[in-house]
């Protein structure tokens, strides 16, 4: 009883709205003549009364504003601005003095609109493609809004261009940003490779947002010569390229995680030269060592990704 | 209106909007869109200019095409055309450089789209390399006339007379075609084709019995990739059925070279050696992906099922090219290699309560190498026949991953989440036949104010060996105390902290992030014993004015690792400590509409990498390697002056320098190592200025205006 008395009338109204419109499968019965009071009177023409800046109008240079697209926001009979920004009749209508103008749905993490609501607006149209596995990906788990990466009101969405996409991703992924600046990295800095070249940024079921089913499958897209299968395989290569490589960047040539021969000696301990300690005595100004200088172990074992030679079991042929 | 009330109201609005009946019944007959400035006609930007590169530097040309000193054209542009529902667009970048790009798209949105693309990617590695070999075709390397063989590089009397410069690098050219077609019933057909050609020179090594030579190997690859599929979306159901094909063709199946070291007096000429190059291969995969959205608890069930097959059946080379050796017959003429892959996953996300969500997932990946085993009696480096038959090992594995996580919004400002994941990995022919990893984590995201966002995450993961196959380890000749780091027991602790702030009353936003990961291999007496990674970075942006923004960034990272080994094939008698560090700082400024016609963009970045290695041996003083330092500086300045409504003038200035003192290269001339003929590459060291001027001509209006 005390609880009920503590609930204000406005709260009851809001809660009632939530209950009514949250019920699963609930259908509003409206006749064709009735106008939903939540929508504006004239659609986009209503919005332009206030929103006439270049940023707003830039949407008309994008795929969201193609009138011949029957499924697009500005297609025949569609909801124009309110297709994304939601019913904005109250927002566009008359506001009493002293009261704040009711908001429409805005986009971005700091927009005030819950991210789940924002993304649902996008998913209304983009479920089949980009939204297919969105729910399973880390971006959805971390409550990333579509608008955190995408700029819908721009003729050129930076995240859609190879040269500018990494900067968008690096806004959040600062560790990877640092990796990409390392001496040996994929050509992100030169604008010739983007994150979506390897990652399915809209989500997938692998957990790591790979463009293909696995990490190796993703690498083989550009490095198909490593796919094999080879007669003599190098086991870690077939299992996981990241056993030896850091694809975001490394201090070491070839983006390997550690210098040779020591990296190789993390797995190879056979009697003889594989287990010999390499010291600074083997540098060029000392007793130049074939195990240390040049290509170190690969001075002989050059076929490190596998060999298809009948005599190649030691990856030398 | 308070933030909470705004959220409640917009949520209520959105939920009402999400009722499909509401959408379908809105009367938009009066929504004429008379003021809508739809795109019509042709708009374009043509950019033409020239730039001058001050010095030649291979590494500066890596991916840029600016590796040579001198003047170059700068040609870029983009254009768009729209008329009566038909749209087309094109973009061109770096047209006059080896990094050129071209894209053309056309179609009727909502019905079909076509795409054509072409790009080149130059890879420039070294321009300080030399070689004595001359290529005949792309599969034979010949020694120079008059070459005198020797047992070590010190004995190469004709080396100085025979070396000639040869740059190392390659070029990729990609041609892309694609399209999609939307059918009225919710189906979308898509097709993408890409052909990549890669050619150039790459360093490989050709080994003899105790010597080897770095060889300039010609690359000539072609890879064709095809994606075809059908997507269906209707209401809560989305499906995608796709076929993927990758076809790799290596124009050179082998590489033969004349050995510059000892030659056999009994046979004329120099001893040829031969290696097999990457075999042609193909891979095809069929994938079904789908999701279904349930009303109950706002749930989404997603799944993926993919099956693929990879094949490789190149004719095998003989055991040796040496005709004087009595090598046996091959067990098979072709490998007939085949790998089947399977990937299955299912994920369920659900919101049983308004403030909470749970995620359940399961994934299975399999690599089933069906390649037949056979017994091979190899010839060791084309010199003598091995007395030990060997059997090839077709590595296979099965990997499963199960995860469950949940999150709860304790208050509007605080969200808690936690999760658990278990991975299991079963392998064939490897020491660790069965392995599991358990990972638990927790996270809190706190937004005490609208301008402050704090996220902290921590967890631990334990990877255990369920079954270690001693026989396999012994067959590899490994020290029984060694545990390979990718297979070994590992305990990992990790943490992450991110703080973002953008105070409402200040034109400043900042993000600070820090992370660490600590890996312990406590059950590895030999091999990698410990690894630690730590990283911190900060970015600050400042909106100085309406037209001016500035930013600074700084960060650092260290990766330390300890490993141990044994020269005596017993207990550890040496260890190595590795320390990799990397730091960066920089900043920039964007100043727009200066005098209403000028924009300036300035960016500076400095990075500093350092690798240190110290080796300890029993009874010997520690040995410190010289630090491998790399220093990089980049400065970019761009000024754009709007000369008229249609013409802009661009001035560009770019400076970049890179220097490293890599001891693996420094001072390593072709004859420095007695038993290895190298190519004498120098460590990277360049300092390059690029100055450019360009003109940008616009067709169409610069600004968007309402129709008259």
mmCIF file of N, CA, C and O in Angstrom, chain B residues 550-624:
data_model
loop_
_atom_site.group_PDB
_atom_site.id
_atom_site.type_symbol
_atom_site.label_atom_id
_atom_site.label_comp_id
_atom_site.label_asym_id
_atom_site.label_seq_id
_atom_site.Cartn_x
_atom_site.Cartn_y
_atom_site.Cartn_z
ATOM 1 N N UNK B 550 42.114 20.729 -31.509
ATOM 2 C CA UNK B 550 43.486 20.263 -31.308
ATOM 3 C C UNK B 550 43.436 18.952 -30.541
ATOM 4 O O UNK B 550 42.460 18.663 -29.840
ATOM 5 N N UNK B 551 44.470 18.172 -30.691
ATOM 6 C CA UNK B 551 44.515 16.903 -29.971
ATOM 7 C C UNK B 551 45.954 16.544 -29.664
ATOM 8 O O UNK B 551 46.880 16.935 -30.387
ATOM 9 N N UNK B 552 46.124 15.831 -28.603
ATOM 10 C CA UNK B 552 47.417 15.253 -28.251
ATOM 11 C C UNK B 552 47.196 13.800 -27.857
ATOM 12 O O UNK B 552 46.128 13.433 -27.375
ATOM 13 N N UNK B 553 48.198 13.002 -28.081
ATOM 14 C CA UNK B 553 48.110 11.610 -27.698
ATOM 15 C C UNK B 553 49.477 11.149 -27.219
ATOM 16 O O UNK B 553 50.511 11.633 -27.662
ATOM 17 N N UNK B 554 49.444 10.230 -26.294
ATOM 18 C CA UNK B 554 50.683 9.684 -25.741
ATOM 19 C C UNK B 554 50.396 8.269 -25.271
ATOM 20 O O UNK B 554 49.271 7.946 -24.871
ATOM 21 N N UNK B 555 51.393 7.415 -25.353
ATOM 22 C CA UNK B 555 51.173 6.046 -24.905
ATOM 23 C C UNK B 555 52.463 5.279 -24.799
ATOM 24 O O UNK B 555 53.508 5.698 -25.325
ATOM 25 N N UNK B 556 52.403 4.181 -24.114
ATOM 26 C CA UNK B 556 53.572 3.339 -23.966
ATOM 27 C C UNK B 556 53.175 1.908 -23.690
ATOM 28 O O UNK B 556 52.084 1.635 -23.182
ATOM 29 N N UNK B 557 54.065 1.016 -24.021
ATOM 30 C CA UNK B 557 53.784 -0.411 -23.848
ATOM 31 C C UNK B 557 55.082 -1.139 -23.585
ATOM 32 O O UNK B 557 56.131 -0.765 -24.119
ATOM 33 N N UNK B 558 55.019 -2.151 -22.753
ATOM 34 C CA UNK B 558 56.178 -3.024 -22.562
ATOM 35 C C UNK B 558 55.715 -4.470 -22.645
ATOM 36 O O UNK B 558 54.615 -4.819 -22.212
ATOM 37 N N UNK B 559 56.534 -5.290 -23.238
ATOM 38 C CA UNK B 559 56.311 -6.735 -23.286
ATOM 39 C C UNK B 559 57.601 -7.384 -22.818
ATOM 40 O O UNK B 559 58.642 -7.244 -23.451
ATOM 41 N N UNK B 560 57.535 -8.054 -21.685
ATOM 42 C CA UNK B 560 58.710 -8.741 -21.141
ATOM 43 C C UNK B 560 58.467 -10.235 -21.174
ATOM 44 O O UNK B 560 57.354 -10.703 -20.922
ATOM 45 N N UNK B 561 59.520 -10.971 -21.450
ATOM 46 C CA UNK B 561 59.385 -12.429 -21.512
ATOM 47 C C UNK B 561 60.664 -13.086 -21.025
ATOM 48 O O UNK B 561 61.761 -12.588 -21.269
ATOM 49 N N UNK B 562 60.488 -14.182 -20.324
ATOM 50 C CA UNK B 562 61.608 -15.007 -19.859
ATOM 51 C C UNK B 562 61.489 -16.381 -20.485
ATOM 52 O O UNK B 562 60.399 -16.956 -20.522
ATOM 53 N N UNK B 563 62.614 -16.912 -20.904
ATOM 54 C CA UNK B 563 62.607 -18.279 -21.407
ATOM 55 C C UNK B 563 63.888 -18.969 -20.965
ATOM 56 O O UNK B 563 64.855 -18.313 -20.547
ATOM 57 N N UNK B 564 63.893 -20.298 -21.044
ATOM 58 C CA UNK B 564 65.092 -21.041 -20.654
ATOM 59 C C UNK B 564 65.325 -22.187 -21.623
ATOM 60 O O UNK B 564 64.405 -22.640 -22.307
ATOM 61 N N UNK B 565 66.558 -22.631 -21.682
ATOM 62 C CA UNK B 565 66.942 -23.720 -22.569
ATOM 63 C C UNK B 565 68.082 -24.511 -21.975
ATOM 64 O O UNK B 565 68.572 -24.193 -20.891
ATOM 65 N N UNK B 566 68.502 -25.543 -22.692
ATOM 66 C CA UNK B 566 69.595 -26.382 -22.199
ATOM 67 C C UNK B 566 70.478 -26.783 -23.358
ATOM 68 O O UNK B 566 70.024 -27.444 -24.296
ATOM 69 N N UNK B 567 71.743 -26.403 -23.271
ATOM 70 C CA UNK B 567 72.706 -26.804 -24.292
ATOM 71 C C UNK B 567 73.136 -28.250 -24.088
ATOM 72 O O UNK B 567 73.602 -28.895 -25.011
ATOM 73 N N UNK B 568 72.971 -28.725 -22.845
ATOM 74 C CA UNK B 568 73.433 -30.072 -22.504
ATOM 75 C C UNK B 568 72.344 -31.123 -22.647
ATOM 76 O O UNK B 568 72.560 -32.289 -22.294
ATOM 77 N N UNK B 569 71.188 -30.703 -23.144
ATOM 78 C CA UNK B 569 70.032 -31.589 -23.289
ATOM 79 C C UNK B 569 69.641 -32.180 -21.945
ATOM 80 O O UNK B 569 69.174 -33.307 -21.837
ATOM 81 N N UNK B 570 69.824 -31.368 -20.929
ATOM 82 C CA UNK B 570 69.415 -31.811 -19.604
ATOM 83 C C UNK B 570 68.546 -30.752 -18.966
ATOM 84 O O UNK B 570 67.631 -30.218 -19.600
ATOM 85 N N UNK B 571 68.891 -30.420 -17.745
ATOM 86 C CA UNK B 571 68.151 -29.352 -17.056
ATOM 87 C C UNK B 571 68.591 -28.002 -17.636
ATOM 88 O O UNK B 571 69.661 -27.892 -18.237
ATOM 89 N N UNK B 572 67.791 -26.974 -17.424
ATOM 90 C CA UNK B 572 68.123 -25.662 -18.016
ATOM 91 C C UNK B 572 69.490 -25.163 -17.596
ATOM 92 O O UNK B 572 69.837 -25.186 -16.406
ATOM 93 N N UNK B 573 70.288 -24.740 -18.574
ATOM 94 C CA UNK B 573 71.580 -24.148 -18.273
ATOM 95 C C UNK B 573 71.750 -22.789 -18.938
ATOM 96 O O UNK B 573 72.837 -22.206 -18.927
ATOM 97 N N UNK B 574 70.702 -22.276 -19.540
ATOM 98 C CA UNK B 574 70.733 -20.902 -20.025
ATOM 99 C C UNK B 574 69.323 -20.353 -19.990
ATOM 100 O O UNK B 574 68.331 -21.100 -19.984
ATOM 101 N N UNK B 575 69.252 -19.042 -19.932
ATOM 102 C CA UNK B 575 67.949 -18.374 -19.971
ATOM 103 C C UNK B 575 68.116 -17.039 -20.687
ATOM 104 O O UNK B 575 69.225 -16.511 -20.806
ATOM 105 N N UNK B 576 67.023 -16.526 -21.157
ATOM 106 C CA UNK B 576 67.036 -15.250 -21.881
ATOM 107 C C UNK B 576 65.882 -14.386 -21.386
ATOM 108 O O UNK B 576 64.778 -14.885 -21.140
ATOM 109 N N UNK B 577 66.194 -13.125 -21.213
ATOM 110 C CA UNK B 577 65.171 -12.157 -20.824
ATOM 111 C C UNK B 577 64.983 -11.172 -21.979
ATOM 112 O O UNK B 577 65.933 -10.562 -22.453
ATOM 113 N N UNK B 578 63.752 -11.064 -22.445
ATOM 114 C CA UNK B 578 63.427 -10.157 -23.539
ATOM 115 C C UNK B 578 62.612 -8.990 -23.007
ATOM 116 O O UNK B 578 61.690 -9.186 -22.217
ATOM 117 N N UNK B 579 62.928 -7.830 -23.499
ATOM 118 C CA UNK B 579 62.147 -6.662 -23.129
ATOM 119 C C UNK B 579 61.859 -5.847 -24.382
ATOM 120 O O UNK B 579 62.768 -5.329 -25.010
ATOM 121 N N UNK B 580 60.590 -5.779 -24.733
ATOM 122 C CA UNK B 580 60.145 -4.975 -25.864
ATOM 123 C C UNK B 580 59.400 -3.774 -25.301
ATOM 124 O O UNK B 580 58.472 -3.940 -24.512
ATOM 125 N N UNK B 581 59.791 -2.608 -25.708
ATOM 126 C CA UNK B 581 59.036 -1.442 -25.267
ATOM 127 C C UNK B 581 58.710 -0.583 -26.478
ATOM 128 O O UNK B 581 59.420 -0.599 -27.491
ATOM 129 N N UNK B 582 57.652 0.139 -26.351
ATOM 130 C CA UNK B 582 57.212 1.001 -27.451
ATOM 131 C C UNK B 582 56.488 2.194 -26.871
ATOM 132 O O UNK B 582 55.631 2.045 -26.002
ATOM 133 N N UNK B 583 56.848 3.365 -27.320
ATOM 134 C CA UNK B 583 56.154 4.557 -26.842
ATOM 135 C C UNK B 583 55.829 5.452 -28.036
ATOM 136 O O UNK B 583 56.497 5.396 -29.074
ATOM 137 N N UNK B 584 54.792 6.237 -27.863
ATOM 138 C CA UNK B 584 54.423 7.164 -28.925
ATOM 139 C C UNK B 584 53.857 8.430 -28.324
ATOM 140 O O UNK B 584 53.308 8.425 -27.214
ATOM 141 N N UNK B 585 54.034 9.505 -29.002
ATOM 142 C CA UNK B 585 53.356 10.752 -28.642
ATOM 143 C C UNK B 585 53.168 11.580 -29.899
ATOM 144 O O UNK B 585 53.853 11.382 -30.900
ATOM 145 N N UNK B 586 52.240 12.454 -29.813
ATOM 146 C CA UNK B 586 51.977 13.288 -30.973
ATOM 147 C C UNK B 586 50.833 14.219 -30.727
ATOM 148 O O UNK B 586 50.265 14.284 -29.630
ATOM 149 N N UNK B 587 50.521 14.958 -31.737
ATOM 150 C CA UNK B 587 49.414 15.899 -31.623
ATOM 151 C C UNK B 587 49.059 16.468 -32.974
ATOM 152 O O UNK B 587 49.710 16.194 -33.986
ATOM 153 N N UNK B 588 48.020 17.244 -32.956
ATOM 154 C CA UNK B 588 47.595 17.827 -34.220
ATOM 155 C C UNK B 588 46.634 18.969 -34.011
ATOM 156 O O UNK B 588 46.164 19.240 -32.904
ATOM 157 N N UNK B 589 46.373 19.605 -35.115
ATOM 158 C CA UNK B 589 45.516 20.797 -35.086
ATOM 159 C C UNK B 589 44.724 20.830 -36.377
ATOM 160 O O UNK B 589 45.269 20.584 -37.456
ATOM 161 N N UNK B 590 43.429 21.115 -36.262
ATOM 162 C CA UNK B 590 42.610 21.377 -37.442
ATOM 163 C C UNK B 590 42.005 22.765 -37.261
ATOM 164 O O UNK B 590 41.265 23.011 -36.318
ATOM 165 N N UNK B 591 42.339 23.628 -38.184
ATOM 166 C CA UNK B 591 41.902 25.020 -38.094
ATOM 167 C C UNK B 591 41.176 25.325 -39.380
ATOM 168 O O UNK B 591 41.781 25.418 -40.438
ATOM 169 N N UNK B 592 39.882 25.457 -39.316
ATOM 170 C CA UNK B 592 39.061 25.587 -40.522
ATOM 171 C C UNK B 592 38.462 26.975 -40.635
ATOM 172 O O UNK B 592 38.278 27.677 -39.633
ATOM 173 N N UNK B 593 38.154 27.312 -41.865
ATOM 174 C CA UNK B 593 37.490 28.597 -42.156
ATOM 175 C C UNK B 593 38.296 29.795 -41.661
ATOM 176 O O UNK B 593 37.717 30.757 -41.158
ATOM 177 N N UNK B 594 39.592 29.710 -41.833
ATOM 178 C CA UNK B 594 40.418 30.894 -41.520
ATOM 179 C C UNK B 594 40.137 31.940 -42.596
ATOM 180 O O UNK B 594 40.340 31.681 -43.780
ATOM 181 N N UNK B 595 39.680 33.085 -42.174
ATOM 182 C CA UNK B 595 39.311 34.074 -43.171
ATOM 183 C C UNK B 595 38.217 33.596 -44.100
ATOM 184 O O UNK B 595 38.082 34.086 -45.218
ATOM 185 N N UNK B 596 37.481 32.571 -43.670
ATOM 186 C CA UNK B 596 36.368 31.967 -44.408
ATOM 187 C C UNK B 596 36.796 31.299 -45.704
ATOM 188 O O UNK B 596 35.958 30.939 -46.532
ATOM 189 N N UNK B 597 38.099 31.144 -45.915
ATOM 190 C CA UNK B 597 38.486 30.480 -47.160
ATOM 191 C C UNK B 597 39.709 29.588 -47.009
ATOM 192 O O UNK B 597 40.233 29.089 -48.001
ATOM 193 N N UNK B 598 40.185 29.386 -45.799
ATOM 194 C CA UNK B 598 41.417 28.610 -45.648
ATOM 195 C C UNK B 598 41.264 27.600 -44.516
ATOM 196 O O UNK B 598 40.718 27.920 -43.461
ATOM 197 N N UNK B 599 41.736 26.399 -44.781
ATOM 198 C CA UNK B 599 41.786 25.342 -43.761
ATOM 199 C C UNK B 599 43.229 24.905 -43.598
ATOM 200 O O UNK B 599 43.972 24.785 -44.584
ATOM 201 N N UNK B 600 43.596 24.637 -42.372
ATOM 202 C CA UNK B 600 44.934 24.107 -42.097
ATOM 203 C C UNK B 600 44.768 22.862 -41.232
ATOM 204 O O UNK B 600 44.039 22.861 -40.243
ATOM 205 N N UNK B 601 45.481 21.817 -41.629
ATOM 206 C CA UNK B 601 45.504 20.588 -40.846
ATOM 207 C C UNK B 601 46.960 20.231 -40.594
ATOM 208 O O UNK B 601 47.773 20.170 -41.518
ATOM 209 N N UNK B 602 47.278 20.015 -39.340
ATOM 210 C CA UNK B 602 48.654 19.709 -38.945
ATOM 211 C C UNK B 602 48.638 18.472 -38.058
ATOM 212 O O UNK B 602 47.801 18.342 -37.171
ATOM 213 N N UNK B 603 49.577 17.569 -38.306
ATOM 214 C CA UNK B 603 49.667 16.353 -37.491
ATOM 215 C C UNK B 603 51.121 15.970 -37.297
ATOM 216 O O UNK B 603 51.893 16.000 -38.246
ATOM 217 N N UNK B 604 51.466 15.614 -36.085
ATOM 218 C CA UNK B 604 52.826 15.152 -35.790
ATOM 219 C C UNK B 604 52.754 13.896 -34.932
ATOM 220 O O UNK B 604 51.959 13.823 -34.003
ATOM 221 N N UNK B 605 53.587 12.919 -35.272
ATOM 222 C CA UNK B 605 53.656 11.674 -34.513
ATOM 223 C C UNK B 605 55.113 11.271 -34.336
ATOM 224 O O UNK B 605 55.904 11.351 -35.273
ATOM 225 N N UNK B 606 55.452 10.857 -33.140
ATOM 226 C CA UNK B 606 56.771 10.293 -32.870
ATOM 227 C C UNK B 606 56.591 8.950 -32.191
ATOM 228 O O UNK B 606 55.767 8.800 -31.297
ATOM 229 N N UNK B 607 57.335 7.951 -32.652
ATOM 230 C CA UNK B 607 57.320 6.651 -31.985
ATOM 231 C C UNK B 607 58.741 6.217 -31.693
ATOM 232 O O UNK B 607 59.684 6.603 -32.391
ATOM 233 N N UNK B 608 58.852 5.397 -30.689
ATOM 234 C CA UNK B 608 60.167 4.959 -30.224
ATOM 235 C C UNK B 608 60.032 3.509 -29.772
ATOM 236 O O UNK B 608 59.313 3.229 -28.817
ATOM 237 N N UNK B 609 60.681 2.608 -30.487
ATOM 238 C CA UNK B 609 60.635 1.204 -30.117
ATOM 239 C C UNK B 609 62.001 0.737 -29.660
ATOM 240 O O UNK B 609 63.029 1.225 -30.133
ATOM 241 N N UNK B 610 61.992 -0.197 -28.736
ATOM 242 C CA UNK B 610 63.276 -0.684 -28.222
ATOM 243 C C UNK B 610 63.126 -2.150 -27.843
ATOM 244 O O UNK B 610 62.168 -2.538 -27.176
ATOM 245 N N UNK B 611 64.083 -2.954 -28.271
ATOM 246 C CA UNK B 611 64.107 -4.371 -27.919
ATOM 247 C C UNK B 611 65.444 -4.680 -27.271
ATOM 248 O O UNK B 611 66.497 -4.419 -27.849
ATOM 249 N N UNK B 612 65.381 -5.215 -26.080
ATOM 250 C CA UNK B 612 66.591 -5.598 -25.369
ATOM 251 C C UNK B 612 66.562 -7.075 -25.042
ATOM 252 O O UNK B 612 65.507 -7.635 -24.724
ATOM 253 N N UNK B 613 67.691 -7.708 -25.148
ATOM 254 C CA UNK B 613 67.792 -9.139 -24.837
ATOM 255 C C UNK B 613 69.023 -9.350 -23.963
ATOM 256 O O UNK B 613 70.111 -8.838 -24.261
ATOM 257 N N UNK B 614 68.839 -10.089 -22.913
ATOM 258 C CA UNK B 614 69.955 -10.474 -22.045
ATOM 259 C C UNK B 614 69.918 -11.993 -21.914
ATOM 260 O O UNK B 614 68.881 -12.576 -21.615
ATOM 261 N N UNK B 615 71.066 -12.598 -22.111
ATOM 262 C CA UNK B 615 71.167 -14.062 -22.045
ATOM 263 C C UNK B 615 72.062 -14.439 -20.875
ATOM 264 O O UNK B 615 73.178 -13.907 -20.724
ATOM 265 N N UNK B 616 71.565 -15.365 -20.069
ATOM 266 C CA UNK B 616 72.324 -15.874 -18.937
ATOM 267 C C UNK B 616 72.737 -17.319 -19.246
ATOM 268 O O UNK B 616 71.931 -18.108 -19.724
ATOM 269 N N UNK B 617 73.967 -17.627 -18.949
ATOM 270 C CA UNK B 617 74.432 -19.017 -19.069
ATOM 271 C C UNK B 617 75.130 -19.416 -17.774
ATOM 272 O O UNK B 617 75.807 -18.600 -17.150
ATOM 273 N N UNK B 618 74.969 -20.666 -17.431
ATOM 274 C CA UNK B 618 75.567 -21.158 -16.188
ATOM 275 C C UNK B 618 77.075 -20.978 -16.223
ATOM 276 O O UNK B 618 77.743 -21.405 -17.177
ATOM 277 N N UNK B 619 77.577 -20.311 -15.203
ATOM 278 C CA UNK B 619 79.022 -20.141 -15.064
ATOM 279 C C UNK B 619 79.616 -19.066 -15.949
ATOM 280 O O UNK B 619 80.841 -18.917 -16.000
ATOM 281 N N UNK B 620 78.780 -18.300 -16.644
ATOM 282 C CA UNK B 620 79.282 -17.265 -17.553
ATOM 283 C C UNK B 620 78.570 -15.962 -17.235
ATOM 284 O O UNK B 620 77.399 -15.965 -16.842
ATOM 285 N N UNK B 621 79.257 -14.856 -17.396
ATOM 286 C CA UNK B 621 78.624 -13.557 -17.166
ATOM 287 C C UNK B 621 77.478 -13.352 -18.151
ATOM 288 O O UNK B 621 77.538 -13.826 -19.284
ATOM 289 N N UNK B 622 76.447 -12.644 -17.721
ATOM 290 C CA UNK B 622 75.327 -12.391 -18.634
ATOM 291 C C UNK B 622 75.789 -11.664 -19.886
ATOM 292 O O UNK B 622 76.732 -10.862 -19.865
ATOM 293 N N UNK B 623 75.140 -11.960 -20.965
ATOM 294 C CA UNK B 623 75.461 -11.331 -22.251
ATOM 295 C C UNK B 623 74.313 -10.426 -22.651
ATOM 296 O O UNK B 623 73.173 -10.879 -22.791
ATOM 297 N N UNK B 624 74.626 -9.144 -22.798
ATOM 298 C CA UNK B 624 73.611 -8.169 -23.199
ATOM 299 C C UNK B 624 73.746 -7.858 -24.680
ATOM 300 O O UNK B 624 74.815 -7.429 -25.137
#
